Coordinates of N, CA, C and O in Angstrom, one line a residue:
M167 N 36.6 -19.7 50.1 CA 35.2 -20.3 50.1 C 34.3 -19.2 49.5 O 34.3 -18.0 49.8
Q168 N 33.6 -19.6 48.5 CA 32.7 -18.7 47.7 C 31.4 -18.8 48.4 O 30.8 -19.7 48.8
P169 N 30.6 -17.5 48.4 CA 29.4 -17.4 48.9 C 28.3 -18.1 48.2 O 28.4 -18.2 46.9
V170 N 27.4 -18.8 48.9 CA 26.3 -19.4 48.3 C 25.2 -18.5 47.8 O 24.8 -17.7 48.8
I171 N 24.9 -18.5 46.6 CA 23.8 -17.6 46.2 C 22.5 -18.4 46.0 O 22.4 -19.3 45.3
A172 N 21.6 -17.9 46.8 CA 20.2 -18.6 46.7 C 19.6 -18.3 45.4 O 19.6 -17.2 45.0
P173 N 18.9 -19.4 44.7 CA 18.2 -19.1 43.5 C 17.0 -18.2 43.7 O 16.4 -18.2 44.7
V174 N 16.8 -17.2 42.8 CA 15.6 -16.4 42.7 C 14.4 -17.1 42.2 O 14.5 -17.7 41.3
E175 N 13.5 -17.3 43.1 CA 12.2 -17.9 42.7 C 11.2 -17.0 42.0 O 11.0 -15.9 42.5
V176 N 10.8 -17.4 40.7 CA 9.9 -16.6 40.0 C 8.5 -17.2 40.3 O 8.3 -18.3 39.9
P177 N 7.6 -16.5 40.6 CA 6.1 -17.1 40.9 C 5.6 -17.5 39.6 O 5.8 -16.8 38.5
V178 N 5.1 -18.8 39.6 CA 4.5 -19.3 38.4 C 3.4 -18.4 37.8 O 3.1 -18.4 36.6
D179 N 2.7 -17.7 38.7 CA 1.6 -17.0 38.2 C 2.0 -15.4 37.8 O 1.0 -14.7 37.7
A180 N 3.2 -15.2 37.6 CA 3.7 -14.0 37.3 C 3.2 -13.6 35.9 O 3.1 -14.4 35.0
P181 N 2.6 -12.4 35.9 CA 2.0 -12.1 34.5 C 3.0 -11.9 33.4 O 4.1 -11.4 33.6
Q182 N 2.6 -12.5 32.3 CA 3.5 -12.5 31.1 C 3.1 -11.4 30.2 O 1.9 -11.0 30.0
P183 N 4.0 -10.7 29.5 CA 3.6 -9.6 28.6 C 2.7 -10.2 27.6 O 2.9 -11.3 27.0
A184 N 1.6 -9.5 27.2 CA 0.7 -9.9 26.2 C 1.3 -10.0 24.8 O 1.9 -9.0 24.5
P185 N 1.1 -10.9 24.0 CA 1.6 -10.9 22.7 C 1.0 -9.7 21.9 O -0.2 -9.3 22.1
R186 N 1.8 -9.2 21.1 CA 1.2 -7.9 20.4 C 0.3 -8.3 19.2 O 0.6 -9.2 18.4
V187 N -0.8 -7.8 19.2 CA -1.8 -8.2 18.3 C -1.8 -7.3 17.0 O -1.5 -6.0 17.1
K188 N -1.7 -8.0 15.8 CA -1.6 -7.3 14.6 C -2.8 -6.6 14.3 O -3.9 -7.2 14.3
T189 N -2.9 -5.2 14.2 CA -4.0 -4.5 13.9 C -4.0 -3.8 12.6 O -5.1 -3.3 12.1
R190 N -2.9 -4.0 11.7 CA -3.0 -3.3 10.3 C -2.4 -4.3 9.4 O -1.6 -5.3 9.8
Y191 N -2.7 -4.2 8.1 CA -2.0 -5.0 7.0 C -0.6 -4.5 6.9 O -0.2 -3.4 7.2
D192 N 0.3 -5.4 6.5 CA 1.8 -5.1 6.2 C 1.8 -4.2 4.9 O 0.8 -4.2 4.1
G193 N 3.0 -3.6 4.7 CA 3.2 -2.7 3.6 C 3.0 -3.3 2.2 O 2.3 -2.7 1.4
L194 N 3.3 -4.5 2.1 CA 3.3 -5.2 0.8 C 1.7 -5.4 0.4 O 1.2 -5.2 -0.7
A195 N 1.0 -5.9 1.5 CA -0.5 -6.2 1.3 C -1.2 -4.8 1.0 O -2.0 -4.8 0.1
M196 N -0.7 -3.8 1.6 CA -1.4 -2.5 1.2 C -1.0 -2.1 -0.2 O -1.9 -1.5 -0.9
T197 N 0.3 -2.3 -0.5 CA 0.6 -2.0 -1.9 C -0.2 -2.7 -3.0 O -0.8 -2.2 -3.9
F198 N -0.3 -4.0 -2.8 CA -1.1 -4.9 -3.6 C -2.6 -4.3 -3.6 O -3.2 -4.4 -4.7
H199 N -3.1 -4.1 -2.5 CA -4.5 -3.6 -2.5 C -4.7 -2.3 -3.3 O -5.6 -2.3 -4.2
W200 N -3.9 -1.3 -3.1 CA -4.1 -0.1 -3.8 C -3.7 -0.1 -5.2 O -4.5 0.4 -6.1
V201 N -2.8 -0.7 -5.6 CA -2.4 -0.8 -6.9 C -3.4 -1.6 -7.8 O -3.8 -1.2 -8.9
L202 N -3.9 -2.8 -7.2 CA -4.9 -3.4 -7.8 C -6.2 -2.7 -8.0 O -6.9 -2.8 -8.9
A203 N -6.5 -2.0 -6.9 CA -7.8 -1.2 -6.9 C -7.8 -0.2 -8.0 O -8.8 -0.2 -8.8
I204 N -6.7 0.5 -8.2 CA -6.6 1.5 -9.4 C -6.7 0.8 -10.6 O -7.3 1.2 -11.6
A205 N -5.9 -0.3 -10.7 CA -5.8 -0.9 -12.0 C -7.1 -1.6 -12.5 O -7.5 -1.5 -13.5
I206 N -7.9 -2.2 -11.5 CA -9.2 -2.8 -11.8 C -10.2 -1.7 -12.1 O -10.9 -1.8 -13.2
I207 N -10.3 -0.6 -11.3 CA -11.3 0.5 -11.8 C -10.9 1.0 -13.1 O -11.7 1.3 -13.9
G208 N -9.6 1.3 -13.3 CA -9.1 1.8 -14.6 C -9.4 1.0 -15.8 O -10.0 1.4 -16.9
T209 N -9.2 -0.4 -15.7 CA -9.5 -1.3 -16.6 C -10.9 -1.5 -16.9 O -11.4 -1.6 -18.1
F210 N -11.7 -1.5 -15.9 CA -13.2 -1.6 -16.0 C -13.7 -0.5 -16.7 O -14.5 -0.6 -17.7
S211 N -13.2 0.7 -16.4 CA -13.7 2.0 -17.1 C -13.3 2.0 -18.5 O -14.2 2.3 -19.4
V212 N -12.1 1.5 -18.8 CA -11.7 1.5 -20.3 C -12.6 0.5 -21.1 O -13.0 0.8 -22.2
G213 N -12.7 -0.7 -20.4 CA -13.5 -1.7 -21.0 C -14.9 -1.3 -21.3 O -15.5 -1.5 -22.4
W214 N -15.6 -0.5 -20.3 CA -16.9 0.0 -20.5 C -16.9 1.0 -21.8 O -17.8 1.1 -22.6
Y215 N -15.9 1.9 -21.8 CA -15.9 3.0 -22.7 C -15.6 2.5 -24.2 O -16.3 2.8 -25.1
M216 N -14.7 1.4 -24.3 CA -14.4 1.0 -25.6 C -15.4 0.0 -26.3 O -15.3 -0.2 -27.5
A217 N -16.3 -0.6 -25.5 CA -17.0 -1.6 -26.0 C -18.1 -1.2 -27.0 O -18.3 -1.9 -28.1
D218 N -18.4 0.1 -27.1 CA -19.4 0.6 -28.1 C -18.7 1.5 -29.1 O -19.3 2.2 -30.0
L219 N -17.3 1.6 -29.0 CA -16.7 2.5 -30.1 C -16.8 1.8 -31.4 O -16.7 0.7 -31.6
P220 N -16.8 2.7 -32.5 CA -16.7 2.1 -33.8 C -15.4 1.7 -34.1 O -14.4 2.0 -33.5
F221 N -15.3 0.7 -35.1 CA -13.9 0.2 -35.3 C -13.0 1.4 -35.8 O -13.2 2.2 -36.7
S222 N -11.9 1.5 -35.1 CA -10.9 2.5 -35.4 C -9.6 2.2 -34.8 O -9.5 1.2 -34.0
L223 N -8.5 3.0 -35.1 CA -7.2 2.8 -34.5 C -7.3 2.9 -33.0 O -6.6 2.3 -32.2
T224 N -8.0 4.0 -32.6 CA -8.2 4.2 -31.2 C -8.8 3.0 -30.4 O -8.4 2.6 -29.4
R225 N -9.9 2.4 -31.0 CA -10.4 1.2 -30.5 C -9.4 0.1 -30.3 O -9.4 -0.6 -29.3
L226 N -8.7 -0.1 -31.3 CA -7.7 -1.2 -31.4 C -6.6 -1.0 -30.2 O -6.2 -1.8 -29.5
K227 N -6.1 0.4 -30.1 CA -5.2 0.7 -29.1 C -5.8 0.4 -27.7 O -5.1 -0.2 -26.8
L228 N -7.1 0.8 -27.5 CA -7.7 0.6 -26.2 C -7.9 -1.0 -25.8 O -7.7 -1.4 -24.7
Y229 N -8.3 -1.7 -26.8 CA -8.4 -3.1 -26.7 C -7.2 -3.7 -26.3 O -7.0 -4.5 -25.3
N230 N -6.0 -3.3 -26.9 CA -4.6 -3.8 -26.5 C -4.3 -3.4 -25.1 O -3.8 -4.3 -24.2
W231 N -4.5 -2.2 -24.7 CA -4.2 -1.7 -23.4 C -5.0 -2.5 -22.4 O -4.6 -2.9 -21.4
H232 N -6.3 -2.7 -22.7 CA -7.3 -3.4 -21.9 C -6.8 -4.8 -21.5 O -6.7 -5.3 -20.4
K233 N -6.2 -5.4 -22.6 CA -5.7 -6.8 -22.5 C -4.4 -6.9 -21.6 O -4.1 -7.8 -20.8
W234 N -3.5 -5.8 -21.9 CA -2.4 -5.9 -21.2 C -2.6 -5.7 -19.7 O -2.0 -6.2 -18.8
A235 N -3.5 -4.7 -19.4 CA -3.8 -4.4 -18.0 C -4.4 -5.7 -17.5 O -4.2 -6.0 -16.2
G236 N -5.3 -6.3 -18.1 CA -6.0 -7.6 -17.6 C -4.9 -8.7 -17.2 O -5.0 -9.2 -16.2
V237 N -3.9 -8.8 -18.1 CA -2.9 -9.8 -17.8 C -2.0 -9.4 -16.6 O -1.6 -10.1 -15.7
T238 N -1.7 -8.0 -16.5 CA -1.0 -7.5 -15.4 C -1.8 -7.7 -14.1 O -1.3 -8.3 -13.0
I239 N -3.1 -7.5 -14.2 CA -4.0 -7.7 -13.0 C -4.0 -9.1 -12.5 O -3.9 -9.6 -11.4
L240 N -4.0 -10.1 -13.5 CA -4.0 -11.6 -13.3 C -2.7 -11.9 -12.5 O -2.7 -12.5 -11.5
A241 N -1.4 -11.4 -13.1 CA -0.2 -11.7 -12.4 C -0.1 -11.2 -11.1 O 0.4 -11.8 -10.1
L242 N -0.6 -9.9 -10.9 CA -0.6 -9.2 -9.6 C -1.4 -9.9 -8.5 O -1.2 -10.1 -7.4
S243 N -2.6 -10.4 -9.1 CA -3.5 -11.1 -8.2 C -3.0 -12.4 -7.7 O -3.1 -12.9 -6.5
A244 N -2.2 -13.0 -8.6 CA -1.7 -14.4 -8.1 C -0.6 -14.1 -7.0 O -0.5 -14.8 -6.1
L245 N 0.2 -13.0 -7.2 CA 1.2 -12.7 -6.2 C 0.5 -12.2 -4.9 O 0.9 -12.7 -3.8
R246 N -0.5 -11.6 -5.1 CA -1.3 -11.1 -3.9 C -1.8 -12.3 -3.1 O -1.7 -12.3 -1.9
L247 N -2.4 -13.3 -3.8 CA -3.0 -14.4 -3.3 C -1.9 -15.2 -2.5 O -2.1 -15.6 -1.4
L248 N -0.7 -15.4 -3.2 CA 0.5 -16.1 -2.5 C 0.8 -15.4 -1.2 O 1.1 -16.0 -0.2
W249 N 0.8 -14.0 -1.3 CA 1.2 -13.2 0.0 C 0.3 -13.4 1.0 O 0.5 -13.7 2.2
R250 N -1.1 -13.4 0.7 CA -2.1 -13.5 1.6 C -2.2 -14.9 2.2 O -2.4 -15.0 3.6
L251 N -1.9 -15.9 1.5 CA -1.8 -17.3 2.0 C -0.7 -17.5 3.0 O -0.7 -18.4 3.9
S252 N 0.3 -16.8 2.8 CA 1.6 -16.9 3.7 C 1.8 -15.8 4.7 O 2.7 -15.9 5.6
H253 N 0.8 -14.9 4.7 CA 1.0 -13.8 5.7 C -0.6 -13.5 6.4 O -1.4 -13.1 5.6
R254 N -0.7 -13.8 7.7 CA -2.0 -13.7 8.3 C -2.4 -12.3 8.4 O -1.7 -11.4 8.9
P255 N -3.6 -12.0 8.0 CA -4.1 -10.6 8.1 C -4.5 -10.3 9.4 O -4.5 -11.1 10.3
P256 N -4.6 -9.0 9.7 CA -5.1 -8.7 11.1 C -6.4 -9.2 11.5 O -7.1 -9.5 10.5
A257 N -6.6 -9.3 12.8 CA -7.9 -9.9 13.2 C -9.0 -9.0 12.8 O -8.9 -7.8 12.8
D258 N -10.1 -9.7 12.7 CA -11.4 -8.8 12.4 C -11.7 -7.8 13.5 O -11.5 -8.1 14.8
L259 N -12.3 -6.6 13.2 CA -12.8 -5.7 14.2 C -14.0 -6.4 14.7 O -14.8 -7.2 14.2
P260 N -14.4 -5.9 16.0 CA -15.7 -6.4 16.6 C -16.8 -6.0 15.8 O -17.0 -4.8 15.3
M261 N -17.7 -6.9 15.4 CA -18.8 -6.6 14.6 C -19.8 -7.8 14.7 O -19.4 -8.9 15.1
P262 N -21.2 -7.5 14.5 CA -22.1 -8.7 14.4 C -21.6 -9.8 13.4 O -20.9 -9.6 12.5
A263 N -21.9 -11.0 13.9 CA -21.5 -12.3 13.1 C -22.0 -12.1 11.6 O -21.3 -12.5 10.8
W264 N -23.2 -11.6 11.4 CA -23.6 -11.5 9.9 C -22.8 -10.6 9.2 O -22.6 -10.7 7.9
Q265 N -22.3 -9.5 9.8 CA -21.4 -8.6 9.1 C -20.0 -9.2 8.8 O -19.5 -9.1 7.7
R266 N -19.5 -10.0 9.8 CA -18.3 -10.7 9.5 C -18.4 -11.7 8.5 O -17.5 -11.9 7.7
F267 N -19.6 -12.4 8.5 CA -19.9 -13.4 7.4 C -19.9 -12.7 6.0 O -19.2 -13.2 5.1
G268 N -20.6 -11.5 5.9 CA -20.7 -10.9 4.7 C -19.4 -10.4 4.2 O -18.9 -10.3 3.0
A269 N -18.5 -9.9 5.1 CA -17.2 -9.3 4.7 C -16.3 -10.3 4.1 O -15.7 -10.2 3.2
H270 N -16.3 -11.6 4.9 CA -15.5 -12.6 4.4 C -16.1 -13.2 3.1 O -15.3 -13.6 2.2
A271 N -17.4 -13.2 2.9 CA -17.9 -13.7 1.7 C -17.5 -12.7 0.5 O -17.1 -13.2 -0.5
V272 N -17.6 -11.4 0.7 CA -17.3 -10.5 -0.3 C -15.8 -10.6 -0.7 O -15.4 -10.5 -1.9
H273 N -15.0 -10.7 0.4 CA -13.4 -10.9 0.1 C -13.2 -12.2 -0.7 O -12.5 -12.0 -1.7
G274 N -13.9 -13.2 -0.3 CA -13.7 -14.4 -1.0 C -14.0 -14.3 -2.5 O -13.4 -14.8 -3.5
L275 N -15.1 -13.8 -2.7 CA -15.8 -13.6 -4.1 C -14.9 -12.6 -4.9 O -14.7 -12.8 -6.2
L276 N -14.3 -11.6 -4.2 CA -13.4 -10.6 -5.0 C -12.3 -11.4 -5.5 O -11.7 -11.2 -6.5
Y277 N -11.6 -12.2 -4.6 CA -10.6 -13.0 -5.1 C -10.9 -13.9 -6.3 O -10.0 -14.1 -7.2
V278 N -12.0 -14.5 -6.3 CA -12.5 -15.4 -7.4 C -12.5 -14.5 -8.7 O -12.0 -14.8 -9.7
A279 N -13.1 -13.3 -8.5 CA -13.3 -12.4 -9.7 C -12.0 -11.9 -10.2 O -11.9 -11.6 -11.3
F280 N -10.9 -11.7 -9.3 CA -9.7 -11.2 -9.7 C -9.1 -12.1 -10.8 O -8.3 -11.7 -11.6
F281 N -9.5 -13.5 -10.6 CA -9.1 -14.5 -11.5 C -9.9 -14.7 -12.8 O -9.5 -14.9 -13.9
A282 N -11.3 -14.7 -12.5 CA -12.3 -15.2 -13.5 C -12.3 -14.0 -14.5 O -12.4 -14.3 -15.7
V283 N -12.3 -12.8 -14.1 CA -12.4 -11.8 -15.2 C -11.3 -11.7 -16.2 O -11.5 -11.9 -17.5
P284 N -10.0 -11.7 -15.8 CA -8.9 -11.7 -16.8 C -8.8 -12.9 -17.6 O -8.5 -13.0 -18.8
L285 N -9.0 -14.2 -16.9 CA -9.0 -15.5 -17.6 C -10.0 -15.6 -18.7 O -9.8 -16.1 -19.8
S286 N -11.3 -15.1 -18.3 CA -12.3 -15.3 -19.2 C -12.1 -14.3 -20.5 O -12.4 -14.6 -21.6
G287 N -11.4 -13.1 -20.2 CA -11.1 -12.2 -21.2 C -10.0 -12.8 -22.1 O -10.1 -12.6 -23.3
W288 N -9.0 -13.4 -21.6 CA -7.9 -14.0 -22.2 C -8.5 -15.2 -23.2 O -8.2 -15.2 -24.3
A289 N -9.4 -15.9 -22.7 CA -10.0 -17.1 -23.4 C -10.8 -16.4 -24.6 O -10.9 -16.9 -25.7
Y290 N -11.6 -15.4 -24.3 CA -12.4 -14.7 -25.4 C -11.5 -14.1 -26.5 O -11.8 -14.3 -27.7
S291 N -10.5 -13.6 -26.1 CA -9.4 -13.0 -27.1 C -8.9 -14.1 -27.9 O -8.7 -14.0 -29.2
S292 N -8.6 -15.2 -27.4 CA -8.1 -16.5 -28.1 C -9.1 -17.1 -29.0 O -8.8 -17.2 -30.2
A293 N -10.4 -17.1 -28.6 CA -11.4 -17.6 -29.4 C -11.7 -16.7 -30.6 O -12.0 -17.2 -31.6
A294 N -11.5 -15.4 -30.3 CA -11.9 -14.6 -31.4 C -10.7 -14.4 -32.4 O -10.9 -13.6 -33.4
G295 N -9.6 -15.0 -32.1 CA -8.4 -15.1 -33.1 C -7.5 -13.9 -32.9 O -6.8 -13.6 -33.8
F296 N -7.5 -13.3 -31.7 CA -6.6 -12.2 -31.5 C -5.8 -12.5 -30.3 O -6.0 -12.3 -29.2
P297 N -4.5 -13.2 -30.5 CA -3.7 -13.5 -29.5 C -3.2 -12.2 -28.7 O -3.2 -11.1 -29.3
I298 N -2.9 -12.4 -27.5 CA -2.3 -11.5 -26.6 C -0.8 -11.4 -26.7 O -0.2 -12.4 -26.4
V299 N -0.3 -10.2 -27.0 CA 1.1 -10.0 -27.0 C 1.2 -8.9 -25.8 O 1.2 -7.7 -26.1
W300 N 1.7 -9.5 -24.6 CA 1.7 -8.5 -23.5 C 2.8 -7.5 -23.6 O 3.9 -7.6 -23.9
F301 N 2.2 -6.2 -23.7 CA 2.9 -4.9 -23.9 C 3.6 -5.0 -25.2 O 4.7 -4.2 -25.3
G302 N 3.1 -5.8 -26.2 CA 3.6 -5.7 -27.5 C 5.0 -6.5 -27.6 O 5.7 -6.4 -28.5
V303 N 5.4 -7.2 -26.5 CA 6.8 -7.9 -26.4 C 6.7 -9.4 -26.2 O 7.3 -10.1 -26.9
L304 N 5.7 -9.8 -25.3 CA 5.6 -11.3 -24.9 C 4.4 -11.9 -25.4 O 3.2 -11.6 -24.8
P305 N 4.5 -12.6 -26.3 CA 3.3 -13.5 -26.9 C 2.8 -14.5 -25.9 O 3.6 -15.2 -25.3
L306 N 1.5 -14.4 -25.5 CA 1.0 -15.4 -24.6 C 0.2 -16.5 -25.4 O -0.3 -16.2 -26.4
P307 N 0.2 -17.7 -24.8 CA -0.4 -18.8 -25.5 C -1.9 -18.6 -25.6 O -2.6 -17.9 -24.6
D308 N -2.6 -19.2 -26.6 CA -4.0 -19.1 -26.6 C -4.5 -20.2 -25.7 O -4.1 -21.2 -25.5
F309 N -5.7 -19.7 -25.0 CA -6.3 -20.6 -24.1 C -7.2 -21.7 -24.8 O -7.3 -22.8 -24.4
V310 N -7.8 -21.2 -25.9 CA -8.7 -22.1 -26.6 C -8.5 -21.8 -28.1 O -7.9 -20.8 -28.5
P311 N -8.9 -22.8 -29.0 CA -8.8 -22.5 -30.4 C -9.7 -21.5 -30.9 O -10.8 -21.1 -30.3
K312 N -9.3 -21.0 -32.1 CA -10.2 -19.9 -32.7 C -11.6 -20.5 -33.1 O -11.7 -21.5 -33.7
D313 N -12.6 -19.8 -32.6 CA -14.0 -20.4 -32.8 C -15.0 -19.2 -32.5 O -15.1 -18.7 -31.5
K314 N -15.7 -18.8 -33.7 CA -16.4 -17.7 -33.5 C -17.6 -17.7 -32.6 O -18.0 -16.8 -31.8
A315 N -18.3 -19.0 -32.5 CA -19.4 -19.1 -31.7 C -19.0 -19.2 -30.3 O -19.6 -18.5 -29.3
L316 N -17.8 -19.8 -30.0 CA -17.3 -19.9 -28.7 C -16.9 -18.5 -28.2 O -17.1 -18.1 -27.0
A317 N -16.4 -17.7 -29.1 CA -15.9 -16.4 -28.9 C -17.2 -15.6 -28.3 O -17.0 -14.7 -27.4
E318 N -18.2 -15.7 -29.0 CA -19.5 -14.9 -28.5 C -20.0 -15.3 -27.1 O -20.2 -14.5 -26.3
T319 N -19.9 -16.6 -26.9 CA -20.2 -17.1 -25.4 C -19.1 -16.6 -24.5 O -19.7 -16.1 -23.4
L320 N -17.9 -16.6 -24.9 CA -17.0 -16.2 -23.9 C -17.0 -14.6 -23.7 O -16.7 -14.2 -22.5
K321 N -17.5 -13.9 -24.7 CA -17.6 -12.4 -24.5 C -18.6 -12.1 -23.5 O -18.4 -11.3 -22.6
Q322 N -19.7 -13.0 -23.6 CA -20.9 -12.9 -22.4 C -20.3 -13.3 -21.2 O -20.6 -12.5 -20.1
V323 N -19.6 -14.3 -21.0 CA -19.0 -14.7 -19.8 C -18.2 -13.7 -19.2 O -18.2 -13.4 -18.0
H324 N -17.2 -13.1 -20.1 CA -16.3 -12.1 -19.5 C -17.1 -10.9 -19.0 O -16.7 -10.4 -18.0
Q325 N -18.1 -10.5 -19.8 CA -18.9 -9.3 -19.3 C -19.5 -9.6 -18.0 O -19.6 -8.8 -17.1
F326 N -20.1 -10.8 -17.9 CA -20.9 -11.2 -16.6 C -19.9 -11.0 -15.4 O -20.3 -10.6 -14.4
F327 N -18.7 -11.7 -15.6 CA -17.8 -11.7 -14.5 C -17.3 -10.2 -14.2 O -17.1 -9.9 -13.1
A328 N -17.0 -9.4 -15.3 CA -16.7 -8.0 -15.1 C -17.7 -7.3 -14.2 O -17.3 -6.5 -13.4
Y329 N -18.9 -7.4 -14.7 CA -20.1 -6.7 -14.0 C -20.2 -7.2 -12.6 O -20.5 -6.3 -11.7
G330 N -20.0 -8.5 -12.4 CA -20.0 -9.0 -11.1 C -19.0 -8.4 -10.0 O -19.2 -8.1 -9.1
L331 N -17.8 -8.3 -10.7 CA -16.6 -7.7 -10.0 C -16.9 -6.3 -9.7 O -16.7 -5.8 -8.5
G332 N -17.6 -5.5 -10.6 CA -18.0 -4.1 -10.4 C -19.0 -4.0 -9.1 O -18.8 -3.2 -8.3
L333 N -19.9 -5.0 -9.2 CA -20.8 -4.9 -8.0 C -20.2 -5.3 -6.7 O -20.5 -4.7 -5.7
L334 N -19.2 -6.2 -6.8 CA -18.6 -6.6 -5.5 C -17.7 -5.4 -5.0 O -17.5 -5.2 -3.8
V335 N -17.1 -4.7 -6.0 CA -16.3 -3.5 -5.5 C -17.2 -2.4 -4.9 O -16.9 -1.7 -3.8
L336 N -18.4 -2.3 -5.5 CA -19.3 -1.3 -4.9 C -19.8 -1.7 -3.5 O -19.8 -0.9 -2.6
A337 N -20.1 -3.1 -3.4 CA -20.4 -3.6 -2.0 C -19.2 -3.3 -1.0 O -19.5 -2.9 0.1
H338 N -18.0 -3.5 -1.5 CA -16.8 -3.3 -0.6 C -16.7 -1.9 -0.2 O -16.5 -1.5 1.0
L339 N -16.8 -1.0 -1.1 CA -16.8 0.4 -0.9 C -17.9 0.9 0.0 O -17.7 1.8 1.0
G340 N -19.1 0.2 -0.2 CA -20.2 0.7 0.7 C -20.0 0.4 2.1 O -20.2 1.1 3.1
A341 N -19.3 -0.9 2.4 CA -19.0 -1.3 3.8 C -17.9 -0.4 4.4 O -18.1 -0.1 5.6
V342 N -17.0 0.0 3.5 CA -15.9 0.8 4.1 C -16.5 2.2 4.5 O -16.2 2.8 5.5
V343 N -17.4 2.8 3.6 CA -18.0 4.0 4.1 C -18.9 3.8 5.3 O -18.7 4.7 6.2
K344 N -19.5 2.7 5.5 CA -20.3 2.5 6.7 C -19.3 2.5 7.9 O -19.7 3.1 9.0
H345 N -18.2 1.7 7.7 CA -17.3 1.7 8.9 C -16.7 3.1 9.3 O -16.4 3.4 10.5
V346 N -16.5 3.8 8.2 CA -15.7 5.1 8.4 C -16.9 6.2 9.0 O -16.5 6.9 9.9
V347 N -17.9 6.3 8.4 CA -18.9 7.3 8.8 C -19.9 7.0 9.9 O -20.1 7.7 10.8
V348 N -20.4 5.7 9.9 CA -21.4 5.2 10.9 C -20.6 4.7 12.1 O -20.7 5.1 13.3
D349 N -19.8 3.6 11.8 CA -19.1 2.9 13.0 C -17.9 3.7 13.7 O -17.6 3.5 14.8
K350 N -17.2 4.5 12.7 CA -16.0 5.1 13.2 C -15.1 4.3 14.0 O -14.6 4.7 15.1
D351 N -14.8 3.0 13.4 CA -14.1 2.0 14.2 C -12.6 2.0 13.7 O -12.0 1.0 14.1
G352 N -12.1 2.8 12.8 CA -10.7 2.9 12.3 C -10.4 1.7 11.4 O -9.3 1.4 11.0
L353 N -11.5 1.1 10.7 CA -11.2 0.0 9.7 C -10.3 0.4 8.6 O -9.4 -0.2 8.1
L354 N -10.6 1.8 8.1 CA -9.7 2.2 6.9 C -8.3 2.4 7.2 O -7.4 2.1 6.4
R355 N -8.0 2.8 8.5 CA -6.5 2.9 8.8 C -5.8 1.7 8.7 O -4.5 1.7 8.7
R356 N -6.5 0.5 8.9 CA -5.7 -0.8 8.7 C -5.1 -1.0 7.3 O -4.2 -1.8 7.1
M357 N -5.6 -0.3 6.3 CA -5.1 -0.4 5.0 C -4.4 0.8 4.4 O -4.2 1.0 3.3
L358 N -4.2 1.7 5.3 CA -3.5 3.1 4.9 C -2.1 3.1 5.4 O -1.8 2.6 6.5
P359 N -1.2 3.5 4.7 CA 0.3 3.7 5.3 C 0.4 4.7 6.3 O -0.5 5.5 6.5
G360 N 1.4 4.6 7.1 CA 1.7 5.5 8.2 C 1.5 4.7 9.5 O 1.4 3.6 9.5
R361 N 1.4 5.7 10.6 CA 1.2 4.9 11.9 C -0.1 4.8 12.2 O -1.0 5.5 11.8
A362 N -0.3 3.7 13.0 CA -1.7 3.5 13.4 C -2.3 4.5 14.3 O -1.6 5.3 15.0

C-alpha cells in the first residue's frame, strides 16, 4: 500500500516575481544609433564644406563621397526603422508630460529626416543629370528625369531638409545634455554599451 501524499496548496495571493523591465536599448539598436550619428554628422559637415568649393577634382570627389554616404545612411535608416518597429524600446524615464511629448516629437521628426534628406538629395542628383553609382560600383536608378529647373528646386528642398535635420540633432543633443547635467537620471547610459 502506497502512502497518500496530500497536494500542496499554493495560496492564490502568493507574490509573483515582477517581470523584468527593459531599461536599456539592445546592442543592435545602439550600433544603429552611433553609426548613423557619426555618418550623419560627417555627411552634413562634408556637404556644408563642399557647397561653396570652386569646380575641381576635389569637389567632384567630395560630391561622390557625399552621395555614397547619403545612400548608405538611407539604407541603414531603413534597417534601423525595421528593427525599431519589431523591437520595443525601453520605457520612458519619469519626466513631465510636455518633455515626453517633445522627446517623442523630435524622435519622430528625426526618423522622417533620415529618409527625407537622402531621398531629396538623390532626386536632386537625378534631375541635375548626375546619376549615382554607389561606391563607383552599383548604378542606382534615377528618381526623376533630367530637368534643370526641377534640379534647382530639389537642391533647395534638399538643403531645407538637411538644415532641418541639423536643428533636430542639436535639439536632441541639448536634451541629452540636460538629462546628464541637470536631471542626472541615467538617460545616456540607456544608449551606451556595457552594464547598466
